[in-house]
Amino acid sequence: MVRIAAALIALASIASAQQCSGNGSVCPNGQDGVSSTYLQCNSWSGQYVSMNCAAGQVCYANPNKPGYAMCGAPGSGGSGKCTGDTAKCVAPGQTGAYQQCEKWSGQYVNANCPSGLKCYNNASNTGVYCQ
Ligand SMILES: *[C@@H]1O[C@H](CO)[C@@H](O)[C@H](O)[C@H]1NC(C)=O
Ligand SMILES: *[C@@H]1O[C@H](CO)[C@@H](O)[C@H](O)[C@H]1NC(C)=O
């Protein structure tokens, strides 16, 4: 316990000394699509702690959740953002990979058609089917 608390304090002091409250998060310098890290508020210390996005992703302000950051593909302009039960193919008719909207977070998550099937966008371009 003591060791964990010390590590948190060390991390918090490495990150900017910016004060925060609650458990919101922001991109460094408020810039979208640049940083592979985001600043997560540590509600216990009241300071931001620098966290890494998943490999290959960069930080965006979450358009569906004000006060929170999200990580998404570089150049997506926050194409991570989505609403409802929507999905889109990564390479229609070529691979089975698609992105499925995760309703609670408002972000796309990677998904795949069952083995051997390819992804196609449906007629309204708001969903996919595998075939
Ligand atoms: C912090 O996160 C928890 C769990 O995700 C959530 O239930 C809670 O409302 C959040 N608190 C604030 C102040 O945003
Ligand atoms: C496309 O898929 C979405 C999500 O499943 C669905 O809501 C929509 O009705 C579908 N559109 C058509 C034309 O099938």
PDB file of C-alpha atoms and ligand atoms in Angstrom:
ATOM      1  CA  MET A   1       0.000   0.000   0.000  1.00  0.00           C
ATOM      2  CA  VAL A   2       2.721   2.459   1.030  1.00  0.00           C
ATOM      3  CA  ARG A   3       4.728   1.587  -2.041  1.00  0.00           C
ATOM      4  CA  ILE A   4       1.732   2.142  -4.359  1.00  0.00           C
ATOM      5  CA  ALA A   5       1.004   5.528  -2.793  1.00  0.00           C
ATOM      6  CA  ALA A   6       4.649   6.580  -3.223  1.00  0.00           C
ATOM      7  CA  ALA A   7       4.581   5.548  -6.876  1.00  0.00           C
ATOM      8  CA  LEU A   8       1.419   7.572  -7.448  1.00  0.00           C
ATOM      9  CA  ILE A   9       2.962  10.639  -5.879  1.00  0.00           C
ATOM     10  CA  ALA A  10       6.079  10.220  -8.021  1.00  0.00           C
ATOM     11  CA  LEU A  11       3.966   9.890 -11.184  1.00  0.00           C
ATOM     12  CA  ALA A  12       1.825  12.863 -10.245  1.00  0.00           C
ATOM     13  CA  SER A  13       4.855  15.052  -9.757  1.00  0.00           C
ATOM     14  CA  ILE A  14       6.253  14.065 -13.165  1.00  0.00           C
ATOM     15  CA  ALA A  15       3.020  15.144 -14.846  1.00  0.00           C
ATOM     16  CA  SER A  16       2.149  18.815 -14.869  1.00  0.00           C
ATOM     17  CA  ALA A  17       1.283  20.267 -11.502  1.00  0.00           C
ATOM     18  CA  GLN A  18      -2.103  21.308 -12.918  1.00  0.00           C
ATOM     19  CA  GLN A  19      -4.866  20.877 -10.403  1.00  0.00           C
ATOM     20  CA  CYS A  20      -7.945  18.882 -11.257  1.00  0.00           C
ATOM     21  CA  SER A  21     -10.904  17.315  -9.538  1.00  0.00           C
ATOM     22  CA  GLY A  22     -13.015  14.257 -10.154  1.00  0.00           C
ATOM     23  CA  ASN A  23     -11.849  11.690 -12.685  1.00  0.00           C
ATOM     24  CA  GLY A  24     -11.923  13.640 -15.916  1.00  0.00           C
ATOM     25  CA  SER A  25      -9.115  13.613 -18.451  1.00  0.00           C
ATOM     26  CA  VAL A  26      -7.612  15.990 -21.016  1.00  0.00           C
ATOM     27  CA  CYS A  27      -5.100  15.949 -23.859  1.00  0.00           C
ATOM     28  CA  PRO A  28      -1.731  17.574 -23.123  1.00  0.00           C
ATOM     29  CA  ASN A  29      -1.913  21.319 -23.977  1.00  0.00           C
ATOM     30  CA  GLY A  30      -5.535  20.787 -24.983  1.00  0.00           C
ATOM     31  CA  GLN A  31      -4.398  19.661 -28.429  1.00  0.00           C
ATOM     32  CA  ASP A  32      -6.306  17.050 -30.408  1.00  0.00           C
ATOM     33  CA  GLY A  33      -4.605  14.336 -32.434  1.00  0.00           C
ATOM     34  CA  VAL A  34      -1.043  15.008 -31.339  1.00  0.00           C
ATOM     35  CA  SER A  35      -0.077  13.239 -28.159  1.00  0.00           C
ATOM     36  CA  SER A  36       0.225   9.515 -27.538  1.00  0.00           C
ATOM     37  CA  THR A  37      -0.464  10.290 -23.896  1.00  0.00           C
ATOM     38  CA  TYR A  38      -3.408  11.807 -22.060  1.00  0.00           C
ATOM     39  CA  LEU A  39      -3.699  13.382 -18.646  1.00  0.00           C
ATOM     40  CA  GLN A  40      -5.942  11.518 -16.256  1.00  0.00           C
ATOM     41  CA  CYS A  41      -7.085  13.291 -13.121  1.00  0.00           C
ATOM     42  CA  ASN A  42      -6.194  11.449  -9.975  1.00  0.00           C
ATOM     43  CA  SER A  43      -9.102  12.441  -7.750  1.00  0.00           C
ATOM     44  CA  TRP A  44      -7.125  11.452  -4.672  1.00  0.00           C
ATOM     45  CA  SER A  45      -4.174  13.799  -5.276  1.00  0.00           C
ATOM     46  CA  GLY A  46      -6.106  16.363  -7.322  1.00  0.00           C
ATOM     47  CA  GLN A  47      -3.397  16.317  -9.969  1.00  0.00           C
ATOM     48  CA  TYR A  48      -3.164  15.034 -13.517  1.00  0.00           C
ATOM     49  CA  VAL A  49      -1.223  11.858 -14.166  1.00  0.00           C
ATOM     50  CA  SER A  50       0.155  11.150 -17.636  1.00  0.00           C
ATOM     51  CA  MET A  51      -1.227   7.937 -19.161  1.00  0.00           C
ATOM     52  CA  ASN A  52      -0.402   6.198 -22.451  1.00  0.00           C
ATOM     53  CA  CYS A  53      -2.921   5.650 -25.218  1.00  0.00           C
ATOM     54  CA  ALA A  54      -2.995   2.165 -26.735  1.00  0.00           C
ATOM     55  CA  ALA A  55      -0.098   1.618 -29.147  1.00  0.00           C
ATOM     56  CA  GLY A  56      -0.534   3.681 -32.310  1.00  0.00           C
ATOM     57  CA  GLN A  57      -3.297   5.895 -30.932  1.00  0.00           C
ATOM     58  CA  VAL A  58      -3.359   9.583 -30.042  1.00  0.00           C
ATOM     59  CA  CYS A  59      -5.387  11.733 -27.681  1.00  0.00           C
ATOM     60  CA  TYR A  60      -8.622  13.549 -28.616  1.00  0.00           C
ATOM     61  CA  ALA A  61     -11.139  15.412 -26.510  1.00  0.00           C
ATOM     62  CA  ASN A  62     -14.124  13.065 -26.328  1.00  0.00           C
ATOM     63  CA  PRO A  63     -16.912  14.875 -28.226  1.00  0.00           C
ATOM     64  CA  ASN A  64     -19.538  12.666 -26.653  1.00  0.00           C
ATOM     65  CA  LYS A  65     -18.297  13.058 -23.114  1.00  0.00           C
ATOM     66  CA  PRO A  66     -17.225  16.605 -22.257  1.00  0.00           C
ATOM     67  CA  GLY A  67     -14.419  16.753 -19.736  1.00  0.00           C
ATOM     68  CA  TYR A  68     -12.968  13.449 -20.844  1.00  0.00           C
ATOM     69  CA  ALA A  69     -10.247  12.545 -23.312  1.00  0.00           C
ATOM     70  CA  MET A  70     -10.207   9.505 -25.555  1.00  0.00           C
ATOM     71  CA  CYS A  71      -7.603   7.821 -27.721  1.00  0.00           C
ATOM     72  CA  GLY A  72      -8.115   7.191 -31.424  1.00  0.00           C
ATOM     73  CA  ALA A  73      -6.292   6.547 -34.656  1.00  0.00           C
ATOM     74  CA  PRO A  74      -4.009   9.402 -35.787  1.00  0.00           C
ATOM     75  CA  GLY A  75      -5.675  11.552 -38.442  1.00  0.00           C
ATOM     76  CA  SER A  76      -9.114  10.282 -37.517  1.00  0.00           C
ATOM     77  CA  GLY A  77      -9.995  13.738 -36.230  1.00  0.00           C
ATOM     78  CA  GLY A  78     -11.663  11.930 -33.400  1.00  0.00           C
ATOM     79  CA  SER A  79     -13.307   9.476 -35.792  1.00  0.00           C
ATOM     80  CA  GLY A  80     -13.231   7.473 -32.652  1.00  0.00           C
ATOM     81  CA  LYS A  81     -16.435   9.358 -31.885  1.00  0.00           C
ATOM     82  CA  CYS A  82     -19.723   7.703 -32.621  1.00  0.00           C
ATOM     83  CA  THR A  83     -23.249   7.411 -31.361  1.00  0.00           C
ATOM     84  CA  GLY A  84     -25.704   4.569 -31.027  1.00  0.00           C
ATOM     85  CA  ASP A  85     -25.433   1.109 -32.507  1.00  0.00           C
ATOM     86  CA  THR A  86     -23.380   2.050 -35.566  1.00  0.00           C
ATOM     87  CA  ALA A  87     -20.484   0.307 -37.244  1.00  0.00           C
ATOM     88  CA  LYS A  88     -18.309   0.697 -40.331  1.00  0.00           C
ATOM     89  CA  CYS A  89     -15.948  -1.557 -42.242  1.00  0.00           C
ATOM     90  CA  VAL A  90     -12.238  -0.785 -42.234  1.00  0.00           C
ATOM     91  CA  ALA A  91     -11.791  -2.009 -45.837  1.00  0.00           C
ATOM     92  CA  PRO A  92     -15.227  -2.966 -47.244  1.00  0.00           C
ATOM     93  CA  GLY A  93     -15.231  -6.242 -49.174  1.00  0.00           C
ATOM     94  CA  GLN A  94     -11.532  -6.759 -48.573  1.00  0.00           C
ATOM     95  CA  THR A  95     -11.159  -7.748 -44.942  1.00  0.00           C
ATOM     96  CA  GLY A  96     -13.427  -8.747 -42.105  1.00  0.00           C
ATOM     97  CA  ALA A  97     -12.267  -5.904 -39.863  1.00  0.00           C
ATOM     98  CA  TYR A  98     -14.774  -3.284 -38.763  1.00  0.00           C
ATOM     99  CA  GLN A  99     -15.288  -0.664 -36.096  1.00  0.00           C
ATOM    100  CA  GLN A 100     -18.254  -1.041 -33.800  1.00  0.00           C
ATOM    101  CA  CYS A 101     -19.567   1.892 -31.794  1.00  0.00           C
ATOM    102  CA  GLU A 102     -19.464   1.281 -28.090  1.00  0.00           C
ATOM    103  CA  LYS A 103     -22.562   3.114 -26.869  1.00  0.00           C
ATOM    104  CA  TRP A 104     -21.449   3.915 -23.339  1.00  0.00           C
ATOM    105  CA  SER A 105     -18.094   5.464 -24.304  1.00  0.00           C
ATOM    106  CA  GLY A 106     -19.076   6.960 -27.670  1.00  0.00           C
ATOM    107  CA  GLN A 107     -15.938   5.451 -29.188  1.00  0.00           C
ATOM    108  CA  TYR A 108     -15.367   2.929 -31.931  1.00  0.00           C
ATOM    109  CA  VAL A 109     -13.783  -0.342 -30.901  1.00  0.00           C
ATOM    110  CA  ASN A 110     -12.168  -2.820 -33.273  1.00  0.00           C
ATOM    111  CA  ALA A 111     -14.190  -5.877 -34.191  1.00  0.00           C
ATOM    112  CA  ASN A 112     -13.951  -8.674 -36.740  1.00  0.00           C
ATOM    113  CA  CYS A 113     -16.333 -10.734 -38.821  1.00  0.00           C
ATOM    114  CA  PRO A 114     -16.322 -14.461 -38.096  1.00  0.00           C
ATOM    115  CA  SER A 115     -13.301 -16.147 -39.632  1.00  0.00           C
ATOM    116  CA  GLY A 116     -13.372 -16.262 -43.429  1.00  0.00           C
ATOM    117  CA  LEU A 117     -16.123 -13.641 -43.864  1.00  0.00           C
ATOM    118  CA  LYS A 118     -15.633 -10.126 -45.208  1.00  0.00           C
ATOM    119  CA  CYS A 119     -17.180  -6.912 -43.966  1.00  0.00           C
ATOM    120  CA  TYR A 120     -19.647  -4.859 -46.025  1.00  0.00           C
ATOM    121  CA  ASN A 121     -21.302  -1.570 -45.073  1.00  0.00           C
ATOM    122  CA  ASN A 122     -25.083  -1.811 -45.118  1.00  0.00           C
ATOM    123  CA  ALA A 123     -27.346   0.257 -47.386  1.00  0.00           C
ATOM    124  CA  SER A 124     -27.638   3.202 -45.021  1.00  0.00           C
ATOM    125  CA  ASN A 125     -23.904   3.144 -44.236  1.00  0.00           C
ATOM    126  CA  THR A 126     -24.620   3.033 -40.546  1.00  0.00           C
ATOM    127  CA  GLY A 127     -24.027  -0.641 -39.970  1.00  0.00           C
ATOM    128  CA  VAL A 128     -22.164  -3.632 -41.377  1.00  0.00           C
ATOM    129  CA  TYR A 129     -22.842  -7.178 -42.373  1.00  0.00           C
ATOM    130  CA  CYS A 130     -20.427 -10.073 -42.794  1.00  0.00           C
ATOM    131  CA  GLN A 131     -20.584 -12.370 -45.786  1.00  0.00           C
TER     132      GLN A 131
HETATM  133  C1  LIG B   1     -15.711   8.854 -11.979  1.00  0.00           C
HETATM  134  O1  LIG B   1     -15.793   7.596 -12.644  1.00  0.00           O
HETATM  135  C2  LIG B   1     -16.786   6.762 -12.114  1.00  0.00           C
HETATM  136  C3  LIG B   1     -16.645   5.398 -12.777  1.00  0.00           C
HETATM  137  O2  LIG B   1     -16.291   5.508 -14.107  1.00  0.00           O
HETATM  138  C4  LIG B   1     -18.148   7.400 -12.332  1.00  0.00           C
HETATM  139  O3  LIG B   1     -19.170   6.573 -11.853  1.00  0.00           O
HETATM  140  C5  LIG B   1     -18.183   8.741 -11.599  1.00  0.00           C
HETATM  141  O4  LIG B   1     -19.403   9.390 -11.860  1.00  0.00           O
HETATM  142  C6  LIG B   1     -17.040   9.606 -12.040  1.00  0.00           C
HETATM  143  N1  LIG B   1     -16.969  10.792 -11.170  1.00  0.00           N
HETATM  144  C7  LIG B   1     -16.910  12.029 -11.680  1.00  0.00           C
HETATM  145  C8  LIG B   1     -16.822  13.134 -10.687  1.00  0.00           C
HETATM  146  O5  LIG B   1     -16.894  12.255 -12.884  1.00  0.00           O
HETATM  147  C1  LIG B   2     -27.704  -0.644 -41.051  1.00  0.00           C
HETATM  148  O1  LIG B   2     -27.242  -1.065 -39.785  1.00  0.00           O
HETATM  149  C2  LIG B   2     -27.695  -0.270 -38.696  1.00  0.00           C
HETATM  150  C3  LIG B   2     -27.026  -0.760 -37.424  1.00  0.00           C
HETATM  151  O2  LIG B   2     -27.254  -2.124 -37.215  1.00  0.00           O
HETATM  152  C4  LIG B   2     -29.215  -0.361 -38.637  1.00  0.00           C
HETATM  153  O3  LIG B   2     -29.691   0.436 -37.581  1.00  0.00           O
HETATM  154  C5  LIG B   2     -29.789   0.139 -39.959  1.00  0.00           C
HETATM  155  O4  LIG B   2     -31.190   0.001 -39.951  1.00  0.00           O
HETATM  156  C6  LIG B   2     -29.199  -0.660 -41.114  1.00  0.00           C
HETATM  157  N1  LIG B   2     -29.661  -0.077 -42.356  1.00  0.00           N
HETATM  158  C7  LIG B   2     -30.183  -0.831 -43.317  1.00  0.00           C
HETATM  159  C8  LIG B   2     -30.625  -0.121 -44.544  1.00  0.00           C
HETATM  160  O5  LIG B   2     -30.283  -2.064 -43.217  1.00  0.00           O
END
